[in-house]
Amino acid sequence: MMRVIGYARVSTGDQGLSLSDQCTKIRVHCELMEYDLIRIYQDKGESGRNLHRRGIRDAMFDLTGDDIDGMVITKLDRLSRSTKDWADLMDTFNRFDKKLVAIMDSIDTSTAGGRMV
């Protein structure tokens, strides 16, 4: 069973999914996929412009440990809106052999197609 953490973020101007909605989607997806969801990290009222957010920093720290296999998010833009930060995050996922699942973007890096994206 894959052990995962979740991550959800909303900025003050977001018109998309609320934190509660994102957490629900993450929980339901993990249940359907039979993932062991350990925790969901959240950043409320935080911009995706940079990684100076407590929730994402804590999530990435935990992700580098041996007991977590990957991260589940609702959409890619919840992690970052910066191309440089996105590349740094993906480097960390690859370096530590961790999986990323973006539910609404249909991306799962545990598959060949997901890694290609």
PDB file of C-alpha atoms in Angstrom:
ATOM      1  CA  MET A   1       0.000   0.000   0.000  1.00  0.00           C
ATOM      2  CA  MET A   2       1.379   3.384  -0.994  1.00  0.00           C
ATOM      3  CA  ARG A   3       1.782   5.752   1.985  1.00  0.00           C
ATOM      4  CA  VAL A   4       1.082   9.345   0.964  1.00  0.00           C
ATOM      5  CA  ILE A   5       0.651  12.840   2.275  1.00  0.00           C
ATOM      6  CA  GLY A   6      -1.746  15.370   0.824  1.00  0.00           C
ATOM      7  CA  TYR A   7      -1.279  19.077   0.192  1.00  0.00           C
ATOM      8  CA  ALA A   8      -3.935  21.770  -0.269  1.00  0.00           C
ATOM      9  CA  ARG A   9      -3.567  25.522  -0.792  1.00  0.00           C
ATOM     10  CA  VAL A  10      -5.822  28.492  -1.351  1.00  0.00           C
ATOM     11  CA  SER A  11      -4.800  32.099  -1.804  1.00  0.00           C
ATOM     12  CA  THR A  12      -6.970  34.997  -0.715  1.00  0.00           C
ATOM     13  CA  GLY A  13      -8.127  35.569  -4.290  1.00  0.00           C
ATOM     14  CA  ASP A  14      -8.749  31.946  -5.265  1.00  0.00           C
ATOM     15  CA  GLN A  15     -12.120  31.289  -6.823  1.00  0.00           C
ATOM     16  CA  GLY A  16     -11.467  27.564  -7.123  1.00  0.00           C
ATOM     17  CA  LEU A  17     -11.855  24.765  -4.630  1.00  0.00           C
ATOM     18  CA  SER A  18     -11.862  25.643  -0.930  1.00  0.00           C
ATOM     19  CA  LEU A  19      -9.385  23.971   1.420  1.00  0.00           C
ATOM     20  CA  SER A  20     -12.202  21.772   2.663  1.00  0.00           C
ATOM     21  CA  ASP A  21     -13.144  20.746  -0.897  1.00  0.00           C
ATOM     22  CA  GLN A  22      -9.518  19.982  -1.763  1.00  0.00           C
ATOM     23  CA  CYS A  23      -9.069  17.881   1.384  1.00  0.00           C
ATOM     24  CA  THR A  24     -12.253  15.957   0.623  1.00  0.00           C
ATOM     25  CA  LYS A  25     -11.099  15.221  -2.939  1.00  0.00           C
ATOM     26  CA  ILE A  26      -7.712  14.067  -1.647  1.00  0.00           C
ATOM     27  CA  ARG A  27      -9.284  11.794   0.988  1.00  0.00           C
ATOM     28  CA  VAL A  28     -11.766  10.271  -1.498  1.00  0.00           C
ATOM     29  CA  HIS A  29      -9.066   9.696  -4.127  1.00  0.00           C
ATOM     30  CA  CYS A  30      -6.794   8.018  -1.578  1.00  0.00           C
ATOM     31  CA  GLU A  31      -9.623   5.781  -0.441  1.00  0.00           C
ATOM     32  CA  LEU A  32     -10.462   4.790  -4.033  1.00  0.00           C
ATOM     33  CA  MET A  33      -6.821   4.087  -4.858  1.00  0.00           C
ATOM     34  CA  GLU A  34      -6.266   2.323  -1.516  1.00  0.00           C
ATOM     35  CA  TYR A  35      -3.479   4.721  -0.527  1.00  0.00           C
ATOM     36  CA  ASP A  36      -2.620   5.106   3.143  1.00  0.00           C
ATOM     37  CA  LEU A  37      -3.153   8.862   3.671  1.00  0.00           C
ATOM     38  CA  ILE A  38      -0.950   9.924   6.577  1.00  0.00           C
ATOM     39  CA  ARG A  39      -1.694  13.653   6.730  1.00  0.00           C
ATOM     40  CA  ILE A  40      -2.886  16.596   4.652  1.00  0.00           C
ATOM     41  CA  TYR A  41      -0.795  19.760   4.851  1.00  0.00           C
ATOM     42  CA  GLN A  42      -2.542  23.055   4.180  1.00  0.00           C
ATOM     43  CA  ASP A  43      -1.661  26.650   3.352  1.00  0.00           C
ATOM     44  CA  LYS A  44      -4.563  29.078   3.684  1.00  0.00           C
ATOM     45  CA  GLY A  45      -4.346  32.573   2.204  1.00  0.00           C
ATOM     46  CA  GLU A  46      -0.954  31.850   0.636  1.00  0.00           C
ATOM     47  CA  SER A  47       0.111  32.677  -2.889  1.00  0.00           C
ATOM     48  CA  GLY A  48       1.612  30.042  -5.154  1.00  0.00           C
ATOM     49  CA  ARG A  49       4.241  32.546  -6.347  1.00  0.00           C
ATOM     50  CA  ASN A  50       6.942  31.052  -4.133  1.00  0.00           C
ATOM     51  CA  LEU A  51       7.637  28.252  -1.684  1.00  0.00           C
ATOM     52  CA  HIS A  52       7.777  30.461   1.415  1.00  0.00           C
ATOM     53  CA  ARG A  53       4.797  28.645   2.894  1.00  0.00           C
ATOM     54  CA  ARG A  54       4.866  26.607   6.062  1.00  0.00           C
ATOM     55  CA  GLY A  55       2.578  23.852   4.773  1.00  0.00           C
ATOM     56  CA  ILE A  56       4.563  23.108   1.614  1.00  0.00           C
ATOM     57  CA  ARG A  57       7.895  23.286   3.464  1.00  0.00           C
ATOM     58  CA  ASP A  58       6.640  20.840   6.114  1.00  0.00           C
ATOM     59  CA  ALA A  59       5.153  18.560   3.454  1.00  0.00           C
ATOM     60  CA  MET A  60       8.376  18.474   1.446  1.00  0.00           C
ATOM     61  CA  PHE A  61      10.411  17.791   4.589  1.00  0.00           C
ATOM     62  CA  ASP A  62       8.208  14.809   5.458  1.00  0.00           C
ATOM     63  CA  LEU A  63       8.248  13.643   1.848  1.00  0.00           C
ATOM     64  CA  THR A  64      12.026  13.191   1.948  1.00  0.00           C
ATOM     65  CA  GLY A  65      11.697  10.608   4.731  1.00  0.00           C
ATOM     66  CA  ASP A  66      11.658   6.876   4.108  1.00  0.00           C
ATOM     67  CA  ASP A  67       8.141   6.289   5.417  1.00  0.00           C
ATOM     68  CA  ILE A  68       6.285   8.379   2.789  1.00  0.00           C
ATOM     69  CA  ASP A  69       5.970   7.220  -0.837  1.00  0.00           C
ATOM     70  CA  GLY A  70       4.351  10.246  -2.438  1.00  0.00           C
ATOM     71  CA  MET A  71       2.055  13.262  -2.378  1.00  0.00           C
ATOM     72  CA  VAL A  72      -1.518  13.741  -3.573  1.00  0.00           C
ATOM     73  CA  ILE A  73      -2.814  17.175  -4.630  1.00  0.00           C
ATOM     74  CA  THR A  74      -5.958  18.278  -6.420  1.00  0.00           C
ATOM     75  CA  LYS A  75      -4.209  20.301  -9.152  1.00  0.00           C
ATOM     76  CA  LEU A  76      -0.638  21.132 -10.115  1.00  0.00           C
ATOM     77  CA  ASP A  77      -1.123  24.841  -9.459  1.00  0.00           C
ATOM     78  CA  ARG A  78      -1.728  24.090  -5.776  1.00  0.00           C
ATOM     79  CA  LEU A  79       1.989  23.335  -5.420  1.00  0.00           C
ATOM     80  CA  SER A  80       3.408  26.331  -7.251  1.00  0.00           C
ATOM     81  CA  ARG A  81       2.783  28.893  -9.952  1.00  0.00           C
ATOM     82  CA  SER A  82       6.514  29.447 -10.481  1.00  0.00           C
ATOM     83  CA  THR A  83       8.283  27.428 -13.181  1.00  0.00           C
ATOM     84  CA  LYS A  84      11.578  27.554 -11.279  1.00  0.00           C
ATOM     85  CA  ASP A  85       9.971  26.400  -8.029  1.00  0.00           C
ATOM     86  CA  TRP A  86       8.071  23.706  -9.912  1.00  0.00           C
ATOM     87  CA  ALA A  87      11.358  22.408 -11.378  1.00  0.00           C
ATOM     88  CA  ASP A  88      12.950  22.410  -7.909  1.00  0.00           C
ATOM     89  CA  LEU A  89      10.000  20.501  -6.455  1.00  0.00           C
ATOM     90  CA  MET A  90      10.097  17.912  -9.240  1.00  0.00           C
ATOM     91  CA  ASP A  91      13.852  17.525  -8.715  1.00  0.00           C
ATOM     92  CA  THR A  92      13.175  16.705  -5.057  1.00  0.00           C
ATOM     93  CA  PHE A  93      10.462  14.195  -5.988  1.00  0.00           C
ATOM     94  CA  ASN A  94      12.841  12.514  -8.445  1.00  0.00           C
ATOM     95  CA  ARG A  95      15.904  12.600  -6.180  1.00  0.00           C
ATOM     96  CA  PHE A  96      14.028  10.880  -3.350  1.00  0.00           C
ATOM     97  CA  ASP A  97      12.062   8.582  -5.704  1.00  0.00           C
ATOM     98  CA  LYS A  98       8.674   9.954  -4.587  1.00  0.00           C
ATOM     99  CA  LYS A  99       5.433   9.921  -6.531  1.00  0.00           C
ATOM    100  CA  LEU A 100       3.156  12.871  -7.271  1.00  0.00           C
ATOM    101  CA  VAL A 101      -0.542  12.500  -8.006  1.00  0.00           C
ATOM    102  CA  ALA A 102      -2.491  15.531  -9.292  1.00  0.00           C
ATOM    103  CA  ILE A 103      -6.086  14.333  -9.268  1.00  0.00           C
ATOM    104  CA  MET A 104      -7.830  16.861 -11.535  1.00  0.00           C
ATOM    105  CA  ASP A 105      -4.891  17.040 -13.969  1.00  0.00           C
ATOM    106  CA  SER A 106      -4.853  13.226 -14.312  1.00  0.00           C
ATOM    107  CA  ILE A 107      -1.140  13.050 -13.528  1.00  0.00           C
ATOM    108  CA  ASP A 108       0.368  10.171 -11.583  1.00  0.00           C
ATOM    109  CA  THR A 109       4.159   9.932 -11.689  1.00  0.00           C
ATOM    110  CA  SER A 110       4.026   6.303 -10.550  1.00  0.00           C
ATOM    111  CA  THR A 111       3.050   5.540 -14.186  1.00  0.00           C
ATOM    112  CA  ALA A 112       5.194   5.923 -17.315  1.00  0.00           C
ATOM    113  CA  GLY A 113       2.741   8.465 -18.789  1.00  0.00           C
ATOM    114  CA  GLY A 114       2.741  10.523 -15.605  1.00  0.00           C
ATOM    115  CA  ARG A 115       6.554  10.617 -15.491  1.00  0.00           C
ATOM    116  CA  MET A 116       6.654  11.774 -19.124  1.00  0.00           C
ATOM    117  CA  VAL A 117       4.373  14.739 -18.327  1.00  0.00           C
TER     118      VAL A 117
END
